[in-house]
Amino acid sequence: MSTKPYALITGGSRGIGAAIVLALAADGFPVLINYRSSHDRAQEVAAQVSAAGGVARLCPFDVRDAQASGTALQAELDRGTHIGVIVNNAGVLQDGPFPSMQADAWESVTRTTLDGFFNVTQPLVMPMVRKRWGRIVNIASVSGVIGVRGQANYSAAKAGLIGATRSLAQELAKRKVTVNAVAPGLIDTEMIENVEMDHVMPRIPARRLGRPEEVAALVRFLVSEDAAYITGQVIGINGGLA
Ligand code: NDP
């Protein structure tokens, strides 16, 4: 593509999402940085993009909220923004043993991942199909692939996202829109700051956490022209954990 379309990254204010924002902006994509509440952090990420000569705009909304998502995305479409890349990265953890799991822990985790995927992706698919080019990357988790104790909500949400990835990939392949999932293991972000490392580290063959930049490099490749024939895949990045 001569002029690159916008890339929308949900949860782009910090962690893996912020690294993806920076990586795609470095590849010449103008970026829309979505987040829920970390306005200052998102602004810092946007400033980093601008300082490196890129284009970034903030696009805050709660991905669980269909109306808020629809309104924000429609406003972008109305102003003529061509969004050709979606990275569904926003996610939350609320771990706990299933017998004592409360409904709000189930709902907040599954709704952020699954309703978030729908609310963000559905309004943007037809414009991509019309352009005959698009890249959708869904950030799943090793938890959605093998299941993890204490994460019935999170594993269910991420496994659901993987199902949606495989299905949508089949619908859109003919239109040159690829849909893939990335399934990270443990990545060094605020999300895992309460994880007991002594317990987890021996189970990671690489004996270290992944870095957000390593996940971003994979997303960067999936979004590139070189990855045009990769669709419907779930690509692990986990130091050998699964
Ligand atoms: P962080 O907790 O560091 O960041 C989460 C991001 O998601 C923030 O930008 C946050 O915005 C945003 N977010 C959360 N809920 C919403 C919402 N309802 N609407 C809009 N934005 C929202 O997480 P990570 O960077 O670690 O994780 C990113 C993704 O990678 C998640 O999907 C996670 O499940 C997945 N993942 C992470 C792993 C890890 O070990 N870190 C491993 C496997 C998968 P705000 O700052 O405004 O709250």
mmCIF file of C-alpha atoms and ligand atoms in Angstrom:
data_model
loop_
_atom_site.group_PDB
_atom_site.id
_atom_site.type_symbol
_atom_site.label_atom_id
_atom_site.label_comp_id
_atom_site.label_asym_id
_atom_site.label_seq_id
_atom_site.Cartn_x
_atom_site.Cartn_y
_atom_site.Cartn_z
ATOM 1 C CA MET A 1 0.000 0.000 0.000
ATOM 2 C CA SER A 2 1.400 3.404 -0.874
ATOM 3 C CA THR A 3 -0.301 5.446 1.857
ATOM 4 C CA LYS A 4 -0.702 3.410 4.997
ATOM 5 C CA PRO A 5 -4.095 3.242 6.668
ATOM 6 C CA TYR A 6 -4.647 3.971 10.333
ATOM 7 C CA ALA A 7 -3.973 1.223 12.865
ATOM 8 C CA LEU A 8 -6.318 1.144 15.850
ATOM 9 C CA ILE A 9 -4.795 -0.440 18.942
ATOM 10 C CA THR A 10 -7.149 -1.031 21.854
ATOM 11 C CA GLY A 11 -5.528 -0.765 25.260
ATOM 12 C CA GLY A 12 -2.674 1.187 23.706
ATOM 13 C CA SER A 13 -1.921 3.339 26.755
ATOM 14 C CA ARG A 14 0.545 0.946 28.392
ATOM 15 C CA GLY A 15 2.083 -2.524 28.425
ATOM 16 C CA ILE A 16 1.884 -4.647 25.295
ATOM 17 C CA GLY A 17 -0.543 -2.251 23.588
ATOM 18 C CA ALA A 18 1.815 0.723 23.969
ATOM 19 C CA ALA A 19 4.670 -1.349 22.504
ATOM 20 C CA ILE A 20 2.448 -2.280 19.550
ATOM 21 C CA VAL A 21 1.541 1.388 19.015
ATOM 22 C CA LEU A 22 5.225 2.319 18.854
ATOM 23 C CA ALA A 23 6.148 -0.595 16.570
ATOM 24 C CA LEU A 24 3.374 0.057 14.049
ATOM 25 C CA ALA A 25 4.008 3.804 14.083
ATOM 26 C CA ALA A 26 7.687 3.066 13.377
ATOM 27 C CA ASP A 27 6.530 1.120 10.329
ATOM 28 C CA GLY A 28 4.695 4.189 9.059
ATOM 29 C CA PHE A 29 1.154 3.469 10.204
ATOM 30 C CA PRO A 30 -0.705 6.446 11.645
ATOM 31 C CA VAL A 31 -2.120 5.133 14.925
ATOM 32 C CA LEU A 32 -5.310 5.509 16.926
ATOM 33 C CA ILE A 33 -4.589 4.840 20.592
ATOM 34 C CA ASN A 34 -7.579 3.484 22.472
ATOM 35 C CA TYR A 35 -7.687 3.184 26.270
ATOM 36 C CA ARG A 36 -10.258 3.328 29.027
ATOM 37 C CA SER A 37 -8.935 5.681 31.716
ATOM 38 C CA SER A 38 -5.143 6.156 31.520
ATOM 39 C CA HIS A 39 -5.294 9.454 29.685
ATOM 40 C CA ASP A 40 -1.859 10.723 30.743
ATOM 41 C CA ARG A 41 -0.193 7.438 29.854
ATOM 42 C CA ALA A 42 -1.870 7.426 26.430
ATOM 43 C CA GLN A 43 -0.749 10.995 25.834
ATOM 44 C CA GLU A 44 2.826 10.009 26.683
ATOM 45 C CA VAL A 45 2.693 7.193 24.136
ATOM 46 C CA ALA A 46 1.262 9.563 21.513
ATOM 47 C CA ALA A 47 4.037 12.061 22.278
ATOM 48 C CA GLN A 48 6.647 9.328 21.758
ATOM 49 C CA VAL A 49 5.123 8.549 18.364
ATOM 50 C CA SER A 50 5.146 12.230 17.370
ATOM 51 C CA ALA A 51 8.729 12.681 18.580
ATOM 52 C CA ALA A 52 9.759 9.835 16.271
ATOM 53 C CA GLY A 53 8.036 11.541 13.333
ATOM 54 C CA GLY A 54 4.847 9.472 13.386
ATOM 55 C CA VAL A 55 1.154 10.329 13.578
ATOM 56 C CA ALA A 56 -0.934 9.389 16.621
ATOM 57 C CA ARG A 57 -4.400 10.313 17.802
ATOM 58 C CA LEU A 58 -6.115 9.352 21.038
ATOM 59 C CA CYS A 59 -9.369 7.424 20.747
ATOM 60 C CA PRO A 60 -10.593 6.706 24.281
ATOM 61 C CA PHE A 61 -13.611 4.527 24.972
ATOM 62 C CA ASP A 62 -14.548 1.502 27.046
ATOM 63 C CA VAL A 63 -14.514 -1.452 24.639
ATOM 64 C CA ARG A 64 -17.195 -3.178 26.750
ATOM 65 C CA ASP A 65 -19.628 -0.388 25.964
ATOM 66 C CA ALA A 66 -21.218 -0.976 22.551
ATOM 67 C CA GLN A 67 -22.672 2.507 22.329
ATOM 68 C CA ALA A 68 -19.490 4.322 23.341
ATOM 69 C CA SER A 69 -17.396 2.186 20.985
ATOM 70 C CA GLY A 70 -19.831 2.661 18.101
ATOM 71 C CA THR A 71 -20.006 6.429 18.595
ATOM 72 C CA ALA A 72 -16.218 6.865 18.760
ATOM 73 C CA LEU A 73 -15.561 4.664 15.739
ATOM 74 C CA GLN A 74 -18.347 6.213 13.674
ATOM 75 C CA ALA A 75 -16.870 9.649 14.417
ATOM 76 C CA GLU A 76 -13.565 8.432 12.956
ATOM 77 C CA LEU A 77 -15.268 6.982 9.888
ATOM 78 C CA ASP A 78 -17.284 10.201 9.437
ATOM 79 C CA ARG A 79 -14.115 12.264 9.355
ATOM 80 C CA GLY A 80 -12.769 9.985 6.641
ATOM 81 C CA THR A 81 -10.276 7.986 8.704
ATOM 82 C CA HIS A 82 -9.323 4.831 6.827
ATOM 83 C CA ILE A 83 -8.732 2.187 9.487
ATOM 84 C CA GLY A 84 -7.021 -0.796 7.878
ATOM 85 C CA VAL A 85 -5.484 -2.422 10.949
ATOM 86 C CA ILE A 86 -7.191 -3.398 14.198
ATOM 87 C CA VAL A 87 -5.258 -4.812 17.128
ATOM 88 C CA ASN A 88 -7.709 -6.046 19.749
ATOM 89 C CA ASN A 89 -5.392 -5.859 22.731
ATOM 90 C CA ALA A 90 -7.478 -4.429 25.606
ATOM 91 C CA GLY A 91 -7.794 -7.031 28.328
ATOM 92 C CA VAL A 92 -8.114 -7.454 32.072
ATOM 93 C CA LEU A 93 -7.338 -10.180 34.589
ATOM 94 C CA GLN A 94 -9.455 -11.047 37.600
ATOM 95 C CA ASP A 95 -8.134 -14.425 38.708
ATOM 96 C CA GLY A 96 -9.562 -16.637 41.388
ATOM 97 C CA PRO A 97 -10.622 -20.191 42.100
ATOM 98 C CA PHE A 98 -13.804 -20.984 40.218
ATOM 99 C CA PRO A 99 -15.906 -22.100 43.229
ATOM 100 C CA SER A 100 -15.618 -18.634 44.744
ATOM 101 C CA MET A 101 -15.595 -16.637 41.517
ATOM 102 C CA GLN A 102 -18.153 -13.843 41.571
ATOM 103 C CA ALA A 103 -20.268 -12.893 38.563
ATOM 104 C CA ASP A 104 -18.524 -9.534 38.205
ATOM 105 C CA ALA A 105 -15.139 -11.249 37.764
ATOM 106 C CA TRP A 106 -16.627 -13.459 35.069
ATOM 107 C CA GLU A 107 -18.360 -10.565 33.344
ATOM 108 C CA SER A 108 -15.626 -7.959 33.394
ATOM 109 C CA VAL A 109 -13.056 -10.353 31.934
ATOM 110 C CA THR A 110 -15.253 -11.998 29.313
ATOM 111 C CA ARG A 111 -16.920 -8.740 28.296
ATOM 112 C CA THR A 112 -13.659 -6.849 27.878
ATOM 113 C CA THR A 113 -12.268 -9.537 25.594
ATOM 114 C CA LEU A 114 -15.316 -10.786 23.733
ATOM 115 C CA ASP A 115 -17.718 -7.835 23.665
ATOM 116 C CA GLY A 116 -14.627 -5.690 23.105
ATOM 117 C CA PHE A 117 -13.700 -7.722 20.044
ATOM 118 C CA PHE A 118 -17.226 -7.416 18.649
ATOM 119 C CA ASN A 119 -17.804 -3.758 19.510
ATOM 120 C CA VAL A 120 -14.547 -2.657 17.925
ATOM 121 C CA THR A 121 -14.221 -5.025 14.989
ATOM 122 C CA GLN A 122 -17.756 -5.296 13.651
ATOM 123 C CA PRO A 123 -18.212 -1.615 12.726
ATOM 124 C CA LEU A 124 -14.842 -1.554 10.943
ATOM 125 C CA VAL A 125 -15.049 -4.749 8.922
ATOM 126 C CA MET A 126 -17.160 -3.577 5.992
ATOM 127 C CA PRO A 127 -14.922 -0.566 5.286
ATOM 128 C CA MET A 128 -11.945 -2.982 5.201
ATOM 129 C CA VAL A 129 -13.772 -5.394 2.922
ATOM 130 C CA ARG A 130 -14.607 -2.536 0.549
ATOM 131 C CA LYS A 131 -10.948 -1.554 0.386
ATOM 132 C CA ARG A 132 -9.939 -5.179 -0.204
ATOM 133 C CA TRP A 133 -7.186 -4.938 2.425
ATOM 134 C CA GLY A 134 -7.078 -5.301 6.172
ATOM 135 C CA ARG A 135 -5.264 -6.783 9.137
ATOM 136 C CA ILE A 136 -6.948 -7.859 12.348
ATOM 137 C CA VAL A 137 -4.746 -9.125 15.164
ATOM 138 C CA ASN A 138 -6.357 -10.381 18.352
ATOM 139 C CA ILE A 139 -4.243 -10.596 21.480
ATOM 140 C CA ALA A 140 -5.275 -13.863 23.101
ATOM 141 C CA SER A 141 -3.180 -15.747 25.675
ATOM 142 C CA VAL A 142 -1.554 -19.082 26.371
ATOM 143 C CA SER A 143 -4.358 -19.335 28.927
ATOM 144 C CA GLY A 144 -6.899 -19.573 26.105
ATOM 145 C CA VAL A 145 -4.893 -22.345 24.456
ATOM 146 C CA ILE A 146 -4.057 -24.687 27.331
ATOM 147 C CA GLY A 147 -6.168 -23.343 30.221
ATOM 148 C CA VAL A 148 -4.640 -22.054 33.432
ATOM 149 C CA ARG A 149 -5.716 -22.851 36.982
ATOM 150 C CA GLY A 150 -7.587 -19.941 38.585
ATOM 151 C CA GLN A 151 -8.364 -18.360 35.223
ATOM 152 C CA ALA A 152 -11.633 -19.965 34.127
ATOM 153 C CA ASN A 153 -12.958 -16.528 33.151
ATOM 154 C CA TYR A 154 -9.784 -15.433 31.366
ATOM 155 C CA SER A 155 -9.223 -18.800 29.654
ATOM 156 C CA ALA A 156 -12.831 -18.826 28.451
ATOM 157 C CA ALA A 157 -12.572 -15.280 27.124
ATOM 158 C CA LYS A 158 -9.309 -15.884 25.305
ATOM 159 C CA ALA A 159 -10.429 -19.259 23.905
ATOM 160 C CA GLY A 160 -13.567 -17.498 22.653
ATOM 161 C CA LEU A 161 -11.430 -14.858 20.996
ATOM 162 C CA ILE A 162 -9.452 -17.597 19.273
ATOM 163 C CA GLY A 163 -12.699 -19.110 17.976
ATOM 164 C CA ALA A 164 -13.803 -15.744 16.618
ATOM 165 C CA THR A 165 -10.391 -15.321 14.981
ATOM 166 C CA ARG A 166 -10.609 -18.620 13.133
ATOM 167 C CA SER A 167 -14.173 -18.035 12.004
ATOM 168 C CA LEU A 168 -13.714 -14.460 10.838
ATOM 169 C CA ALA A 169 -10.502 -15.391 9.007
ATOM 170 C CA GLN A 170 -12.522 -17.747 6.827
ATOM 171 C CA GLU A 171 -15.131 -15.080 6.104
ATOM 172 C CA LEU A 172 -12.636 -12.420 5.116
ATOM 173 C CA ALA A 173 -9.746 -14.252 3.423
ATOM 174 C CA LYS A 174 -11.115 -13.731 -0.079
ATOM 175 C CA ARG A 175 -11.233 -9.982 0.554
ATOM 176 C CA LYS A 176 -7.540 -9.828 1.479
ATOM 177 C CA VAL A 177 -8.302 -9.165 5.127
ATOM 178 C CA THR A 178 -6.280 -11.415 7.429
ATOM 179 C CA VAL A 179 -7.332 -12.292 10.971
ATOM 180 C CA ASN A 180 -4.857 -13.858 13.384
ATOM 181 C CA ALA A 181 -4.428 -14.330 17.105
ATOM 182 C CA VAL A 182 -1.259 -13.899 19.107
ATOM 183 C CA ALA A 183 -1.100 -15.954 22.287
ATOM 184 C CA PRO A 184 1.542 -14.599 24.677
ATOM 185 C CA GLY A 185 2.825 -16.406 27.729
ATOM 186 C CA LEU A 186 3.990 -14.256 30.640
ATOM 187 C CA ILE A 187 4.959 -10.787 29.493
ATOM 188 C CA ASP A 188 6.501 -8.207 31.789
ATOM 189 C CA THR A 189 3.693 -5.645 32.251
ATOM 190 C CA GLU A 190 1.567 -4.278 35.084
ATOM 191 C CA MET A 191 -1.008 -6.980 34.368
ATOM 192 C CA ILE A 192 1.149 -9.652 35.976
ATOM 193 C CA GLU A 193 2.643 -7.629 38.829
ATOM 194 C CA ASN A 194 0.818 -9.765 41.401
ATOM 195 C CA VAL A 195 1.828 -13.102 39.888
ATOM 196 C CA GLU A 196 4.056 -15.246 42.167
ATOM 197 C CA MET A 197 7.230 -15.397 40.071
ATOM 198 C CA ASP A 198 8.958 -18.076 42.196
ATOM 199 C CA HIS A 199 6.075 -20.364 41.401
ATOM 200 C CA VAL A 200 5.801 -19.561 37.708
ATOM 201 C CA MET A 201 9.394 -19.130 36.524
ATOM 202 C CA PRO A 202 10.449 -22.804 36.767
ATOM 203 C CA ARG A 203 7.607 -23.663 34.375
ATOM 204 C CA ILE A 204 8.907 -21.332 31.638
ATOM 205 C CA PRO A 205 11.582 -23.177 29.617
ATOM 206 C CA ALA A 206 13.247 -19.863 28.652
ATOM 207 C CA ARG A 207 13.415 -18.952 32.391
ATOM 208 C CA ARG A 208 12.406 -15.363 31.826
ATOM 209 C CA LEU A 209 9.397 -13.182 31.142
ATOM 210 C CA GLY A 210 8.718 -11.963 27.627
ATOM 211 C CA ARG A 211 9.056 -8.278 26.812
ATOM 212 C CA PRO A 212 6.185 -6.215 25.363
ATOM 213 C CA GLU A 213 8.487 -5.272 22.459
ATOM 214 C CA GLU A 214 8.832 -8.953 21.545
ATOM 215 C CA VAL A 215 5.062 -9.310 21.230
ATOM 216 C CA ALA A 216 4.922 -6.052 19.292
ATOM 217 C CA ALA A 217 7.509 -7.340 16.805
ATOM 218 C CA LEU A 218 5.280 -10.334 16.066
ATOM 219 C CA VAL A 219 2.236 -8.115 15.578
ATOM 220 C CA ARG A 220 4.298 -5.843 13.339
ATOM 221 C CA PHE A 221 5.102 -8.829 11.128
ATOM 222 C CA LEU A 222 1.482 -10.044 11.000
ATOM 223 C CA VAL A 223 0.410 -6.595 9.857
ATOM 224 C CA SER A 224 3.066 -6.416 7.119
ATOM 225 C CA GLU A 225 2.676 -7.329 3.451
ATOM 226 C CA ASP A 226 5.000 -10.291 4.010
ATOM 227 C CA ALA A 227 2.308 -11.892 6.187
ATOM 228 C CA ALA A 228 -0.463 -11.658 3.571
ATOM 229 C CA TYR A 229 -0.848 -15.465 3.355
ATOM 230 C CA ILE A 230 -1.060 -16.003 7.123
ATOM 231 C CA THR A 231 -4.639 -16.012 8.358
ATOM 232 C CA GLY A 232 -6.738 -17.880 10.902
ATOM 233 C CA GLN A 233 -3.635 -18.736 12.933
ATOM 234 C CA VAL A 234 -2.889 -18.652 16.643
ATOM 235 C CA ILE A 235 0.762 -17.835 17.142
ATOM 236 C CA GLY A 236 2.301 -18.504 20.533
ATOM 237 C CA ILE A 237 5.023 -16.296 22.017
ATOM 238 C CA ASN A 238 5.791 -17.804 25.373
ATOM 239 C CA GLY A 239 9.396 -18.902 25.889
ATOM 240 C CA GLY A 240 8.412 -22.507 25.327
ATOM 241 C CA LEU A 241 5.625 -22.594 27.941
ATOM 242 C CA ALA A 242 3.184 -24.293 25.554
HETATM 243 P P1 NDP B 1 -2.026 -3.984 30.949
HETATM 244 O O1 NDP B 1 -2.858 -4.239 32.149
HETATM 245 O O2 NDP B 1 -0.625 -3.500 31.111
HETATM 246 O O3 NDP B 1 -2.788 -2.945 29.959
HETATM 247 C C1 NDP B 1 -4.122 -3.192 29.626
HETATM 248 C C2 NDP B 1 -4.570 -2.168 28.614
HETATM 249 O O4 NDP B 1 -5.939 -2.473 28.278
HETATM 250 C C3 NDP B 1 -4.557 -0.752 29.134
HETATM 251 O O5 NDP B 1 -4.201 0.111 28.080
HETATM 252 C C4 NDP B 1 -6.016 -0.531 29.531
HETATM 253 O O6 NDP B 1 -6.433 0.826 29.463
HETATM 254 C C5 NDP B 1 -6.730 -1.311 28.457
HETATM 255 N N1 NDP B 1 -8.093 -1.662 28.821
HETATM 256 C C6 NDP B 1 -8.514 -2.503 29.805
HETATM 257 N N2 NDP B 1 -9.858 -2.566 29.825
HETATM 258 C C7 NDP B 1 -10.284 -1.744 28.828
HETATM 259 C C8 NDP B 1 -11.559 -1.382 28.343
HETATM 260 N N3 NDP B 1 -12.684 -1.884 28.885
HETATM 261 N N4 NDP B 1 -11.643 -0.512 27.317
HETATM 262 C C9 NDP B 1 -10.524 0.003 26.741
HETATM 263 N N5 NDP B 1 -9.286 -0.310 27.157
HETATM 264 C C10 NDP B 1 -9.172 -1.176 28.184
HETATM 265 O O7 NDP B 1 -2.064 -5.342 30.116
HETATM 266 P P2 NDP B 1 -0.989 -6.050 29.164
HETATM 267 O O8 NDP B 1 -0.320 -5.033 28.332
HETATM 268 O O9 NDP B 1 -0.199 -6.985 29.959
HETATM 269 O O10 NDP B 1 -1.984 -6.930 28.270
HETATM 270 C C11 NDP B 1 -2.402 -6.567 26.975
HETATM 271 C C12 NDP B 1 -3.143 -7.750 26.374
HETATM 272 O O11 NDP B 1 -2.271 -8.878 26.345
HETATM 273 C C13 NDP B 1 -4.369 -8.178 27.171
HETATM 274 O O12 NDP B 1 -5.387 -8.579 26.289
HETATM 275 C C14 NDP B 1 -3.870 -9.369 27.960
HETATM 276 O O13 NDP B 1 -4.912 -10.238 28.289
HETATM 277 C C15 NDP B 1 -2.909 -9.971 26.970
HETATM 278 N N6 NDP B 1 -1.909 -10.839 27.573
HETATM 279 C C16 NDP B 1 -1.031 -10.344 28.517
HETATM 280 C C17 NDP B 1 -0.104 -11.192 29.088
HETATM 281 C C18 NDP B 1 0.900 -10.726 30.102
HETATM 282 O O14 NDP B 1 1.598 -11.605 30.681
HETATM 283 N N7 NDP B 1 1.051 -9.450 30.365
HETATM 284 C C19 NDP B 1 -0.043 -12.619 28.701
HETATM 285 C C20 NDP B 1 -1.010 -13.014 27.732
HETATM 286 C C21 NDP B 1 -1.898 -12.148 27.184
HETATM 287 P P3 NDP B 1 -6.283 1.803 30.760
HETATM 288 O O15 NDP B 1 -4.801 2.042 30.886
HETATM 289 O O16 NDP B 1 -7.015 3.032 30.400
HETATM 290 O O17 NDP B 1 -6.856 1.042 31.910
#
